[in-house]
PDB file of C-alpha atoms in Angstrom:
ATOM      1  CA  MET A  26      -7.312   3.836   3.347  1.00  0.00           C
ATOM      2  CA  THR A  27      -9.951   5.715   5.243  1.00  0.00           C
ATOM      3  CA  GLY A  28      -9.441   7.052   8.755  1.00  0.00           C
ATOM      4  CA  THR A  29     -11.029   3.943  10.313  1.00  0.00           C
ATOM      5  CA  GLU A  30      -8.819   1.336   8.646  1.00  0.00           C
ATOM      6  CA  THR A  31      -5.474   0.201   9.964  1.00  0.00           C
ATOM      7  CA  ALA A  32      -2.504  -0.836   7.895  1.00  0.00           C
ATOM      8  CA  PRO A  33      -1.809  -4.563   7.947  1.00  0.00           C
ATOM      9  CA  SER A  34       0.967  -5.576  10.291  1.00  0.00           C
ATOM     10  CA  ALA A  35       4.363  -6.277   8.757  1.00  0.00           C
ATOM     11  CA  VAL A  36       4.180  -9.832  10.090  1.00  0.00           C
ATOM     12  CA  GLU A  37       0.783 -10.435   8.512  1.00  0.00           C
ATOM     13  CA  ALA A  38       2.043  -8.900   5.271  1.00  0.00           C
ATOM     14  CA  ARG A  39       4.931 -11.382   5.353  1.00  0.00           C
ATOM     15  CA  LEU A  40       2.493 -14.231   5.996  1.00  0.00           C
ATOM     16  CA  SER A  41       0.446 -13.035   3.031  1.00  0.00           C
ATOM     17  CA  GLU A  42       3.575 -13.055   0.832  1.00  0.00           C
ATOM     18  CA  LEU A  43       3.974 -16.701   1.845  1.00  0.00           C
ATOM     19  CA  GLY A  44       0.345 -17.395   0.875  1.00  0.00           C
ATOM     20  CA  ILE A  45      -0.784 -17.722   4.494  1.00  0.00           C
ATOM     21  CA  THR A  46      -3.834 -16.142   6.120  1.00  0.00           C
ATOM     22  CA  LEU A  47      -4.249 -16.427   9.865  1.00  0.00           C
ATOM     23  CA  PRO A  48      -7.296 -18.534  10.670  1.00  0.00           C
ATOM     24  CA  ALA A  49      -9.813 -17.994  13.435  1.00  0.00           C
ATOM     25  CA  VAL A  50      -8.523 -19.519  16.648  1.00  0.00           C
ATOM     26  CA  ALA A  51      -9.753 -23.080  17.053  1.00  0.00           C
ATOM     27  CA  ALA A  52     -12.127 -23.647  19.941  1.00  0.00           C
ATOM     28  CA  PRO A  53     -10.513 -25.658  22.733  1.00  0.00           C
ATOM     29  CA  VAL A  54     -11.341 -29.371  22.707  1.00  0.00           C
ATOM     30  CA  ALA A  55     -11.020 -29.652  26.519  1.00  0.00           C
ATOM     31  CA  SER A  56     -10.667 -27.469  29.649  1.00  0.00           C
ATOM     32  CA  TYR A  57      -8.048 -24.894  28.636  1.00  0.00           C
ATOM     33  CA  VAL A  58      -7.604 -21.644  26.721  1.00  0.00           C
ATOM     34  CA  PRO A  59      -5.653 -21.286  23.457  1.00  0.00           C
ATOM     35  CA  ALA A  60      -3.066 -18.902  24.964  1.00  0.00           C
ATOM     36  CA  VAL A  61      -2.244 -16.976  28.126  1.00  0.00           C
ATOM     37  CA  ILE A  62      -0.088 -13.959  28.861  1.00  0.00           C
ATOM     38  CA  SER A  63       2.334 -13.865  31.776  1.00  0.00           C
ATOM     39  CA  GLY A  64       4.480 -10.755  31.962  1.00  0.00           C
ATOM     40  CA  THR A  65       5.885 -10.150  28.475  1.00  0.00           C
ATOM     41  CA  PHE A  66       5.362 -13.716  27.289  1.00  0.00           C
ATOM     42  CA  VAL A  67       2.511 -15.510  25.545  1.00  0.00           C
ATOM     43  CA  TYR A  68       2.293 -19.247  26.163  1.00  0.00           C
ATOM     44  CA  THR A  69       0.179 -21.101  23.646  1.00  0.00           C
ATOM     45  CA  SER A  70      -1.583 -24.341  24.311  1.00  0.00           C
ATOM     46  CA  GLY A  71      -0.724 -27.168  21.971  1.00  0.00           C
ATOM     47  CA  GLN A  72      -2.156 -26.383  18.550  1.00  0.00           C
ATOM     48  CA  LEU A  73      -3.320 -29.106  16.200  1.00  0.00           C
ATOM     49  CA  PRO A  74      -3.099 -28.718  12.409  1.00  0.00           C
ATOM     50  CA  PHE A  75      -6.732 -27.726  11.911  1.00  0.00           C
ATOM     51  CA  ILE A  76      -7.617 -26.284   8.523  1.00  0.00           C
ATOM     52  CA  ASP A  77     -11.158 -24.897   8.341  1.00  0.00           C
ATOM     53  CA  GLY A  78     -12.002 -26.735  11.567  1.00  0.00           C
ATOM     54  CA  LYS A  79     -10.863 -30.162  10.340  1.00  0.00           C
ATOM     55  CA  LEU A  80      -7.733 -32.267  10.578  1.00  0.00           C
ATOM     56  CA  PRO A  81      -6.484 -32.858   7.023  1.00  0.00           C
ATOM     57  CA  ALA A  82      -4.751 -36.081   8.100  1.00  0.00           C
ATOM     58  CA  THR A  83      -4.813 -38.410  11.081  1.00  0.00           C
ATOM     59  CA  GLY A  84      -2.687 -41.250  12.314  1.00  0.00           C
ATOM     60  CA  LYS A  85       0.929 -42.013  13.090  1.00  0.00           C
ATOM     61  CA  VAL A  86       3.805 -40.408  11.243  1.00  0.00           C
ATOM     62  CA  GLY A  87       5.841 -43.097   9.543  1.00  0.00           C
ATOM     63  CA  ALA A  88       2.736 -45.227   8.988  1.00  0.00           C
ATOM     64  CA  ALA A  89      -0.530 -43.496   7.980  1.00  0.00           C
ATOM     65  CA  VAL A  90       1.146 -40.080   7.470  1.00  0.00           C
ATOM     66  CA  ASP A  91       4.432 -39.550   5.618  1.00  0.00           C
ATOM     67  CA  ALA A  92       7.138 -37.264   7.029  1.00  0.00           C
ATOM     68  CA  ASP A  93       6.737 -34.576   4.333  1.00  0.00           C
ATOM     69  CA  THR A  94       3.004 -34.284   5.003  1.00  0.00           C
ATOM     70  CA  ALA A  95       3.665 -34.161   8.743  1.00  0.00           C
ATOM     71  CA  GLN A  96       6.240 -31.389   8.231  1.00  0.00           C
ATOM     72  CA  SER A  97       3.633 -29.347   6.360  1.00  0.00           C
ATOM     73  CA  LEU A  98       1.111 -30.030   9.136  1.00  0.00           C
ATOM     74  CA  ALA A  99       3.639 -28.799  11.719  1.00  0.00           C
ATOM     75  CA  ALA A 100       3.800 -25.499   9.819  1.00  0.00           C
ATOM     76  CA  THR A 101      -0.006 -25.351   9.984  1.00  0.00           C
ATOM     77  CA  CYS A 102       0.205 -25.877  13.756  1.00  0.00           C
ATOM     78  CA  ALA A 103       2.608 -22.921  13.969  1.00  0.00           C
ATOM     79  CA  VAL A 104       0.206 -20.736  11.973  1.00  0.00           C
ATOM     80  CA  ASN A 105      -2.602 -21.740  14.337  1.00  0.00           C
ATOM     81  CA  ALA A 106      -0.374 -20.882  17.312  1.00  0.00           C
ATOM     82  CA  LEU A 107       0.344 -17.462  15.789  1.00  0.00           C
ATOM     83  CA  ALA A 108      -3.402 -16.897  15.473  1.00  0.00           C
ATOM     84  CA  ALA A 109      -3.737 -17.651  19.202  1.00  0.00           C
ATOM     85  CA  VAL A 110      -0.890 -15.230  19.966  1.00  0.00           C
ATOM     86  CA  LYS A 111      -2.513 -12.507  17.858  1.00  0.00           C
ATOM     87  CA  GLU A 112      -5.822 -13.032  19.636  1.00  0.00           C
ATOM     88  CA  ARG A 113      -4.089 -12.335  22.958  1.00  0.00           C
ATOM     89  CA  ILE A 114      -1.790  -9.408  22.003  1.00  0.00           C
ATOM     90  CA  GLY A 115      -3.715  -7.860  19.089  1.00  0.00           C
ATOM     91  CA  ASP A 116      -0.823  -7.310  16.662  1.00  0.00           C
ATOM     92  CA  LEU A 117       1.916  -9.749  15.695  1.00  0.00           C
ATOM     93  CA  ASP A 118       4.262  -6.816  15.107  1.00  0.00           C
ATOM     94  CA  ARG A 119       4.514  -6.717  18.917  1.00  0.00           C
ATOM     95  CA  VAL A 120       6.380 -10.056  18.856  1.00  0.00           C
ATOM     96  CA  THR A 121      10.059  -9.542  19.691  1.00  0.00           C
ATOM     97  CA  ARG A 122      11.128 -13.187  19.759  1.00  0.00           C
ATOM     98  CA  ILE A 123       9.869 -16.704  19.345  1.00  0.00           C
ATOM     99  CA  VAL A 124      11.498 -18.090  22.494  1.00  0.00           C
ATOM    100  CA  LYS A 125      10.630 -21.784  22.440  1.00  0.00           C
ATOM    101  CA  VAL A 126       8.772 -24.277  20.278  1.00  0.00           C
ATOM    102  CA  VAL A 127       7.722 -27.697  21.512  1.00  0.00           C
ATOM    103  CA  GLY A 128       6.543 -30.143  18.886  1.00  0.00           C
ATOM    104  CA  PHE A 129       4.890 -33.489  19.454  1.00  0.00           C
ATOM    105  CA  VAL A 130       4.820 -36.102  16.704  1.00  0.00           C
ATOM    106  CA  ALA A 131       2.491 -39.100  16.939  1.00  0.00           C
ATOM    107  CA  SER A 132       5.024 -41.651  15.761  1.00  0.00           C
ATOM    108  CA  ASP A 133       5.059 -45.160  14.450  1.00  0.00           C
ATOM    109  CA  PRO A 134       7.453 -47.056  16.769  1.00  0.00           C
ATOM    110  CA  ALA A 135      10.090 -47.257  14.008  1.00  0.00           C
ATOM    111  CA  PHE A 136       9.897 -43.538  13.094  1.00  0.00           C
ATOM    112  CA  THR A 137      12.825 -41.410  14.325  1.00  0.00           C
ATOM    113  CA  GLY A 138      12.489 -38.282  12.180  1.00  0.00           C
ATOM    114  CA  GLN A 139      10.665 -36.078  14.713  1.00  0.00           C
ATOM    115  CA  PRO A 140      13.164 -33.181  14.406  1.00  0.00           C
ATOM    116  CA  ALA A 141      12.667 -33.006  10.625  1.00  0.00           C
ATOM    117  CA  VAL A 142       8.889 -32.979  11.080  1.00  0.00           C
ATOM    118  CA  ILE A 143       8.982 -30.089  13.553  1.00  0.00           C
ATOM    119  CA  ASN A 144      11.305 -28.216  11.178  1.00  0.00           C
ATOM    120  CA  GLY A 145       8.055 -27.414   9.375  1.00  0.00           C
ATOM    121  CA  ALA A 146       7.092 -25.130  12.272  1.00  0.00           C
ATOM    122  CA  SER A 147      10.612 -23.835  12.907  1.00  0.00           C
ATOM    123  CA  ASN A 148      11.324 -23.001   9.277  1.00  0.00           C
ATOM    124  CA  LEU A 149       8.030 -21.153   8.911  1.00  0.00           C
ATOM    125  CA  LEU A 150       8.729 -19.054  12.017  1.00  0.00           C
ATOM    126  CA  GLY A 151      12.184 -18.202  10.680  1.00  0.00           C
ATOM    127  CA  GLU A 152      10.696 -17.155   7.321  1.00  0.00           C
ATOM    128  CA  VAL A 153       8.132 -14.945   9.028  1.00  0.00           C
ATOM    129  CA  PHE A 154      10.179 -13.386  11.842  1.00  0.00           C
ATOM    130  CA  GLY A 155      13.769 -13.627  10.577  1.00  0.00           C
ATOM    131  CA  ASP A 156      16.305 -13.671  13.422  1.00  0.00           C
ATOM    132  CA  ALA A 157      13.503 -13.124  15.962  1.00  0.00           C
ATOM    133  CA  GLY A 158      12.013 -16.428  14.798  1.00  0.00           C
ATOM    134  CA  VAL A 159      15.100 -18.468  15.751  1.00  0.00           C
ATOM    135  CA  HIS A 160      14.183 -20.349  18.923  1.00  0.00           C
ATOM    136  CA  ALA A 161      14.969 -23.111  21.385  1.00  0.00           C
ATOM    137  CA  ARG A 162      13.059 -26.281  20.605  1.00  0.00           C
ATOM    138  CA  SER A 163      12.055 -29.779  21.582  1.00  0.00           C
ATOM    139  CA  ALA A 164      10.720 -32.377  19.127  1.00  0.00           C
ATOM    140  CA  VAL A 165       9.141 -35.320  20.917  1.00  0.00           C
ATOM    141  CA  GLY A 166       7.753 -38.582  19.600  1.00  0.00           C
ATOM    142  CA  VAL A 167       4.557 -39.704  21.330  1.00  0.00           C
ATOM    143  CA  ALA A 168       2.210 -42.670  21.044  1.00  0.00           C
ATOM    144  CA  VAL A 169      -0.939 -40.683  20.270  1.00  0.00           C
ATOM    145  CA  LEU A 170      -2.200 -37.096  20.168  1.00  0.00           C
ATOM    146  CA  PRO A 171      -5.705 -35.667  20.663  1.00  0.00           C
ATOM    147  CA  LEU A 172      -8.168 -36.561  17.889  1.00  0.00           C
ATOM    148  CA  ASP A 173      -5.469 -38.837  16.396  1.00  0.00           C
ATOM    149  CA  ALA A 174      -3.635 -35.768  15.060  1.00  0.00           C
ATOM    150  CA  PRO A 175      -0.196 -36.513  13.630  1.00  0.00           C
ATOM    151  CA  VAL A 176       1.445 -33.384  15.113  1.00  0.00           C
ATOM    152  CA  GLU A 177       0.920 -30.728  17.774  1.00  0.00           C
ATOM    153  CA  VAL A 178       2.937 -27.558  18.396  1.00  0.00           C
ATOM    154  CA  GLU A 179       3.079 -25.122  21.308  1.00  0.00           C
ATOM    155  CA  MET A 180       5.127 -21.930  21.612  1.00  0.00           C
ATOM    156  CA  ILE A 181       6.435 -19.364  24.032  1.00  0.00           C
ATOM    157  CA  VAL A 182       6.540 -15.913  22.458  1.00  0.00           C
ATOM    158  CA  GLU A 183       8.014 -12.695  23.872  1.00  0.00           C
ATOM    159  CA  PHE A 184       6.307  -9.405  23.031  1.00  0.00           C
ATOM    160  CA  VAL A 185       6.342  -5.680  23.854  1.00  0.00           C
TER     161      VAL A 185
END
C-alpha cells in the first residue's frame, strides 16, 4: 500500500470472504433518503433487493417467487442496507450492533413463511458481524411492496 491508500475494513473483508461487494446506494424511488443518523444510530429506509439497479424477481412470495429465492433476496436487501449505512458513517467497522431488522414480505394470501424469508437478512448479518449482528426483528407479510418487489428490509444500526 502507498501512503494514500487505506486498508479495507474488517467488515468489508468479511463481506468479500462471503463473495459480497457493497453496491452503490440505490437512488430513492420517492421522497426520502436511504439512511439518516440520529445520535449513535443509523436508521435505513426500506431497501429493495436491487442488483445492478434492477429487481431480479417480482411478485408475491408463495406464488410468483419461491421462499428460497425470497430468502436470498432478503440477504440482498440487507447488503443494500449496509451500503446505505456505510454511505452515512464512512466505515462499517464503526458498527457496534445491528439493533433491529424489519422485513416485509409481499405474500400470497396462503403464504405464512415470512420469518424464514427474513432469515436471509438476519443470517447474513450474523455471518458478517458475529454477536454484534444478533438483533431484534419483525417479519411482516404485506399485500404489495414498491415496484412489485417480493421483499424489503430496513435496519437500525448502532455505531461509534
